PDB file of C-alpha atoms in Angstrom:
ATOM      1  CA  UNK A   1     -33.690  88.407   7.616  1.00  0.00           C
ATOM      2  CA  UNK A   2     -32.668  90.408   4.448  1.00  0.00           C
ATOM      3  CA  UNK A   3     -31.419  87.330   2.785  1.00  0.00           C
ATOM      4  CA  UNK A   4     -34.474  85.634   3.767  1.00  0.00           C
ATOM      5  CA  UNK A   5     -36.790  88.409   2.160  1.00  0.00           C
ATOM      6  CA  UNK A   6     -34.158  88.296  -1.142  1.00  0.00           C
ATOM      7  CA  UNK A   7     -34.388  84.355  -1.464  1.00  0.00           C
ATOM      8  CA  UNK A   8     -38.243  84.378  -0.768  1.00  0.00           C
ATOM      9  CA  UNK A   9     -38.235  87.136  -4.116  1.00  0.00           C
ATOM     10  CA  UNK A  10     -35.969  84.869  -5.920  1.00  0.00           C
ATOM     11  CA  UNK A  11     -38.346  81.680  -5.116  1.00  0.00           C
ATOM     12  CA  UNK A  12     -41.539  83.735  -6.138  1.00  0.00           C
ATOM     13  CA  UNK A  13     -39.702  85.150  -9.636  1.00  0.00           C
ATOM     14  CA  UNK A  14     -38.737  81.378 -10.505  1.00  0.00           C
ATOM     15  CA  UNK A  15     -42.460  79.695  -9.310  1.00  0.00           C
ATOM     16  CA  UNK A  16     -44.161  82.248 -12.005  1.00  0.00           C
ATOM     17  CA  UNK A  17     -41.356  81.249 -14.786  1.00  0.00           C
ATOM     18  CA  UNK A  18     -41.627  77.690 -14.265  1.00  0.00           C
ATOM     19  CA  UNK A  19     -45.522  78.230 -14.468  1.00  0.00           C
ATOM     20  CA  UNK A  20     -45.148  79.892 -17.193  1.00  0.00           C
ATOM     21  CA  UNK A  21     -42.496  76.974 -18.937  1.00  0.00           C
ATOM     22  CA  UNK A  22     -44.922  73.907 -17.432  1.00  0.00           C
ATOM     23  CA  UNK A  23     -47.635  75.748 -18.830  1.00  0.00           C
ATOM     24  CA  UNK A  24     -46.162  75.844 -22.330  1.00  0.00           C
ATOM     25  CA  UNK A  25     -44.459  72.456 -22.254  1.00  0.00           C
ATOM     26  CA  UNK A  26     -48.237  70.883 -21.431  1.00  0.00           C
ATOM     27  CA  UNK A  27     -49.889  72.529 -24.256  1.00  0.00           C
ATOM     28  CA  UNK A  28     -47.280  70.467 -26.418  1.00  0.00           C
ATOM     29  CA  UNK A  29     -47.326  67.356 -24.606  1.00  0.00           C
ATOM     30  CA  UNK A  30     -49.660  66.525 -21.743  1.00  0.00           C
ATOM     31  CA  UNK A  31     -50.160  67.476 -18.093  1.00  0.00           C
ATOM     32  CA  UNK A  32     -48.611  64.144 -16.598  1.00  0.00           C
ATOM     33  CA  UNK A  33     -45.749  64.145 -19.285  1.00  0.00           C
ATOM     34  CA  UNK A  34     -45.134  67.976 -18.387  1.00  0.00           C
ATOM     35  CA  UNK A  35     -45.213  67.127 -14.275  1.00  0.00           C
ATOM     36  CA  UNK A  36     -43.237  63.606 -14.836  1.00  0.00           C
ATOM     37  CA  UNK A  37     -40.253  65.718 -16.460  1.00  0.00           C
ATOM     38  CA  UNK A  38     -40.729  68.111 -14.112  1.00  0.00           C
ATOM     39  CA  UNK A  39     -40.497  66.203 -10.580  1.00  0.00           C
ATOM     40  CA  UNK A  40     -37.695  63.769 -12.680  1.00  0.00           C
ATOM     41  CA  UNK A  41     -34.973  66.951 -13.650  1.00  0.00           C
ATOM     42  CA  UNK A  42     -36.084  68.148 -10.065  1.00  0.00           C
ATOM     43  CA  UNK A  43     -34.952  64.872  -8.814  1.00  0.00           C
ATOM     44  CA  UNK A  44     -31.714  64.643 -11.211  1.00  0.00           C
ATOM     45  CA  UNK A  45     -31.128  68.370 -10.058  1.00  0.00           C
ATOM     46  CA  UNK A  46     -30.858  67.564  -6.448  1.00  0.00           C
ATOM     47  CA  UNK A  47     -29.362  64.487  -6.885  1.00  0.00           C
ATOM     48  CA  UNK A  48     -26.039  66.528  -8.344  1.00  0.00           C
ATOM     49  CA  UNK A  49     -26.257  69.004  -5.785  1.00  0.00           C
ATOM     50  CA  UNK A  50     -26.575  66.379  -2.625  1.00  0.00           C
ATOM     51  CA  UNK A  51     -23.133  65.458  -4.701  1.00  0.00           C
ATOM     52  CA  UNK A  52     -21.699  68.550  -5.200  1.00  0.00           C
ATOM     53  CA  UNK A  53     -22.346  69.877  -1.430  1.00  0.00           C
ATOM     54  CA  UNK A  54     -20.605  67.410   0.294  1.00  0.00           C
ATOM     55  CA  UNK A  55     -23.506  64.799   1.056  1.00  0.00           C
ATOM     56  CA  UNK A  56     -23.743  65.788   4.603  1.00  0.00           C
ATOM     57  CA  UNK A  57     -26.117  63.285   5.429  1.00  0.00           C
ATOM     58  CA  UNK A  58     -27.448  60.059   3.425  1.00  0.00           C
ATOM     59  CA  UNK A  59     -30.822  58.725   2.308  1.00  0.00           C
ATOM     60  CA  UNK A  60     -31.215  56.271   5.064  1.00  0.00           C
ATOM     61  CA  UNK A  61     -31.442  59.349   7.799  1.00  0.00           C
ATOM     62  CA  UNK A  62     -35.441  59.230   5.631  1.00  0.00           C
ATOM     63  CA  UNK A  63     -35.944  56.435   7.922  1.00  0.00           C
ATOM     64  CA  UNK A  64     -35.650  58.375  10.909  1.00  0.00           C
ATOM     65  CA  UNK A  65     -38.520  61.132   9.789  1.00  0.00           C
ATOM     66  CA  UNK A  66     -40.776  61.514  12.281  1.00  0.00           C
ATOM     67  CA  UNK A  67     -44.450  61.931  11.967  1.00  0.00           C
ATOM     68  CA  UNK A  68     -44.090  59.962   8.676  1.00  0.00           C
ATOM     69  CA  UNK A  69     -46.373  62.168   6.570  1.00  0.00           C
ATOM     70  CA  UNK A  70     -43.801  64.467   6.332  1.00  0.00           C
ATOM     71  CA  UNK A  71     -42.216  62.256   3.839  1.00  0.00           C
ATOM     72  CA  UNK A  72     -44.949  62.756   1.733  1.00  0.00           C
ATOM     73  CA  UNK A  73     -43.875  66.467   0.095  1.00  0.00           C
ATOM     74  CA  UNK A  74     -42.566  64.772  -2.952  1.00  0.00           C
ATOM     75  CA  UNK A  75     -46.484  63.833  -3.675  1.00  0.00           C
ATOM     76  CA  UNK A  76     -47.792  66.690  -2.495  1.00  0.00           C
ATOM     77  CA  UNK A  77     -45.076  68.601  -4.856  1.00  0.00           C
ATOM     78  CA  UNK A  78     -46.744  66.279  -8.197  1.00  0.00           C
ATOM     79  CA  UNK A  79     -49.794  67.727  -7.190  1.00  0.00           C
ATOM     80  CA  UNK A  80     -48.526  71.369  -7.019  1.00  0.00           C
ATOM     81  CA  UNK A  81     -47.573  71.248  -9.917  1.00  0.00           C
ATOM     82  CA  UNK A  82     -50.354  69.609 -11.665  1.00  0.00           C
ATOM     83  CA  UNK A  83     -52.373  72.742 -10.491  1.00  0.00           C
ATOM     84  CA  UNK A  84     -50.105  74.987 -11.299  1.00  0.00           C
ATOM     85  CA  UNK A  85     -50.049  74.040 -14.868  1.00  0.00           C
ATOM     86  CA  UNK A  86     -53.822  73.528 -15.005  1.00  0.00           C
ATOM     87  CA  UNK A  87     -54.255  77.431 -13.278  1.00  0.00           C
ATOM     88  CA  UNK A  88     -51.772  78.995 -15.720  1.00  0.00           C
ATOM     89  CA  UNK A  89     -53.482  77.150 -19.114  1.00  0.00           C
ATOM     90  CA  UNK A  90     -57.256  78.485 -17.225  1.00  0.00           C
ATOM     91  CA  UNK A  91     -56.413  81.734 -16.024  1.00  0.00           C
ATOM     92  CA  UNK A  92     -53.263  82.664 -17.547  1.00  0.00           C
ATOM     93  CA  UNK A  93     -49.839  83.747 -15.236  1.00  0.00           C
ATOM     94  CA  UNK A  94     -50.874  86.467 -13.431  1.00  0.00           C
ATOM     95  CA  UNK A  95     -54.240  85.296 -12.166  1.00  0.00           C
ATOM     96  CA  UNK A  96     -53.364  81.909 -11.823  1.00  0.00           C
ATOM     97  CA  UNK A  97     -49.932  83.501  -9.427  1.00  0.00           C
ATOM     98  CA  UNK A  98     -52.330  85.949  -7.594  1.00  0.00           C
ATOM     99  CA  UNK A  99     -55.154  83.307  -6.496  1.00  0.00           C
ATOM    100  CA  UNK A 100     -51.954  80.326  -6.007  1.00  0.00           C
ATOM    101  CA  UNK A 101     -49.939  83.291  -4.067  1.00  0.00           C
ATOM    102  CA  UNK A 102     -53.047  84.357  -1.668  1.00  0.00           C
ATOM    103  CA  UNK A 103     -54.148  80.840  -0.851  1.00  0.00           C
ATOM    104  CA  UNK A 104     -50.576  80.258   0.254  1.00  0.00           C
ATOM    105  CA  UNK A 105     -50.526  83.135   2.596  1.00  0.00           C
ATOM    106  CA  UNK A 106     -54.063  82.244   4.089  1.00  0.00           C
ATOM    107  CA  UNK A 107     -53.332  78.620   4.770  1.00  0.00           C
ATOM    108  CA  UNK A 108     -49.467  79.586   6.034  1.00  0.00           C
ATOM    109  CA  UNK A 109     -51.503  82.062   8.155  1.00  0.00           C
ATOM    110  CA  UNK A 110     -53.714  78.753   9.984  1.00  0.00           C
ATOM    111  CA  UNK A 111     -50.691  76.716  10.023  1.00  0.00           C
ATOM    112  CA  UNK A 112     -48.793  79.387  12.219  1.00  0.00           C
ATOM    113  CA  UNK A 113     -52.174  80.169  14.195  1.00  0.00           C
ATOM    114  CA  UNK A 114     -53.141  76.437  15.073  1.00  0.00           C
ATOM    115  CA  UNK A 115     -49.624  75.488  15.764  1.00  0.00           C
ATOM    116  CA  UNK A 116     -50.275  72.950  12.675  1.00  0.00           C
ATOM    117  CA  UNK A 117     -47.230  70.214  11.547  1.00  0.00           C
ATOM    118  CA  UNK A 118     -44.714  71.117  14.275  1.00  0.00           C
ATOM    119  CA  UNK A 119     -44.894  74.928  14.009  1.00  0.00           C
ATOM    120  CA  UNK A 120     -44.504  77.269  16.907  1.00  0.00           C
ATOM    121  CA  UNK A 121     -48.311  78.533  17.353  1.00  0.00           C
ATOM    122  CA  UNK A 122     -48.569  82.087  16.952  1.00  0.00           C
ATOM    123  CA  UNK A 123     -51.499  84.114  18.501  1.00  0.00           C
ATOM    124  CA  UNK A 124     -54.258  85.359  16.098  1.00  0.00           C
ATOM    125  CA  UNK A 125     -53.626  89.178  15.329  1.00  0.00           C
ATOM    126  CA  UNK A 126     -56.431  91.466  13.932  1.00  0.00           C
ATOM    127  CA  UNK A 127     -54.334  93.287  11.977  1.00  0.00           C
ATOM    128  CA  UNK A 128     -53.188  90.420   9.679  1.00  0.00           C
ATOM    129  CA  UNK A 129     -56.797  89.179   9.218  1.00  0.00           C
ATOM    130  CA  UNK A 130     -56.900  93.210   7.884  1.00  0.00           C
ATOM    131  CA  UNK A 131     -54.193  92.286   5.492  1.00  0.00           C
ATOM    132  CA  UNK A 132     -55.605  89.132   4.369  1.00  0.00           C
ATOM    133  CA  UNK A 133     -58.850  90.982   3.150  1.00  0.00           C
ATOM    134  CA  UNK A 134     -56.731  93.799   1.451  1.00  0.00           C
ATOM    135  CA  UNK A 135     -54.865  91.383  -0.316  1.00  0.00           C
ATOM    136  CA  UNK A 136     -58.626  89.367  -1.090  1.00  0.00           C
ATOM    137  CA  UNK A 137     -59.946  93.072  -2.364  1.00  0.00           C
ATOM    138  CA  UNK A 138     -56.978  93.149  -4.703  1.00  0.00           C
ATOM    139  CA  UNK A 139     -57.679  90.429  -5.909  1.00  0.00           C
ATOM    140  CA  UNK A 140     -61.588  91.630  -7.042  1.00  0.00           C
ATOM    141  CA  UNK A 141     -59.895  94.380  -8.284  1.00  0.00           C
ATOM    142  CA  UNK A 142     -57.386  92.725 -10.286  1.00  0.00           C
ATOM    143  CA  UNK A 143     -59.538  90.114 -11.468  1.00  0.00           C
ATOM    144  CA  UNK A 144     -62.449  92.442 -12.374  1.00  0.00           C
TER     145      UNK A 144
END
């Protein structure tokens, strides 16, 4: 669980950087330019690393992905970072991370309640609702 907890901090310190560096390449290009050579070094990146690790599986296993739509994270991933650029050039870095950060927790939250996408269902506590509108009052406070 620790290194969970340490890559989950990594993950978070590199989503605000990249923000921040999307955010920056945008205002000297454009949004699609700034998300095409995003998702394409992404691509190149992983590319090299399916390489480098050994290549325990190919491509074609793609074919076997069952419901289908779960193919569709790449897309889904344009988008993220469309908004992501947008939210940092509106708001600026920490805003933009606090509103992106507490969505993500709410709608993780439903996905693990409903049993959404293949995910064990987990029962509906109180006491995380009670989080969820701390975090929601930080964000007034932060924000105002």
């Amino acid at each position: 669980m620790l290194w969970g907890i340490i890559i989950a901090m990594i993950s978070g310190t590199l989503m605000s950087i990249q923000g921040v560096f999307n955010a920056e390449v945008t205002k000297q290009t454009s949004v699609w330019v700034s998300a095409s050579f995003v998702q394409f070094s992404a691509l190149v990146v992983c590319i090299i690393a399916w390489f480098v690790t050994g290549r325990e599986t190919g491509f074609q296993g793609l074919l076997e992905v069952r419901p289908w739509y779960m193919l569709s994270g790449g897309i889904i991933g344009a988008f993220i970072t469309f908004t992501v650029i947008q939210a940092m050039n509106q708001l600026g870095p920490a805003k933009a991370a606090i509103f992106i950060v507490t969505l993500q927790l709410i709608v993780a939250y439903v996905i693990e309640v409903l049993g959404l996408f293949g995910v064990d269902k987990t029962g509906f506590e109180p006491r995380k609702m009670i989080g969820l509108a701390a975090i929601i009052a930080g964000i007034v406070v932060f924000k105002w």
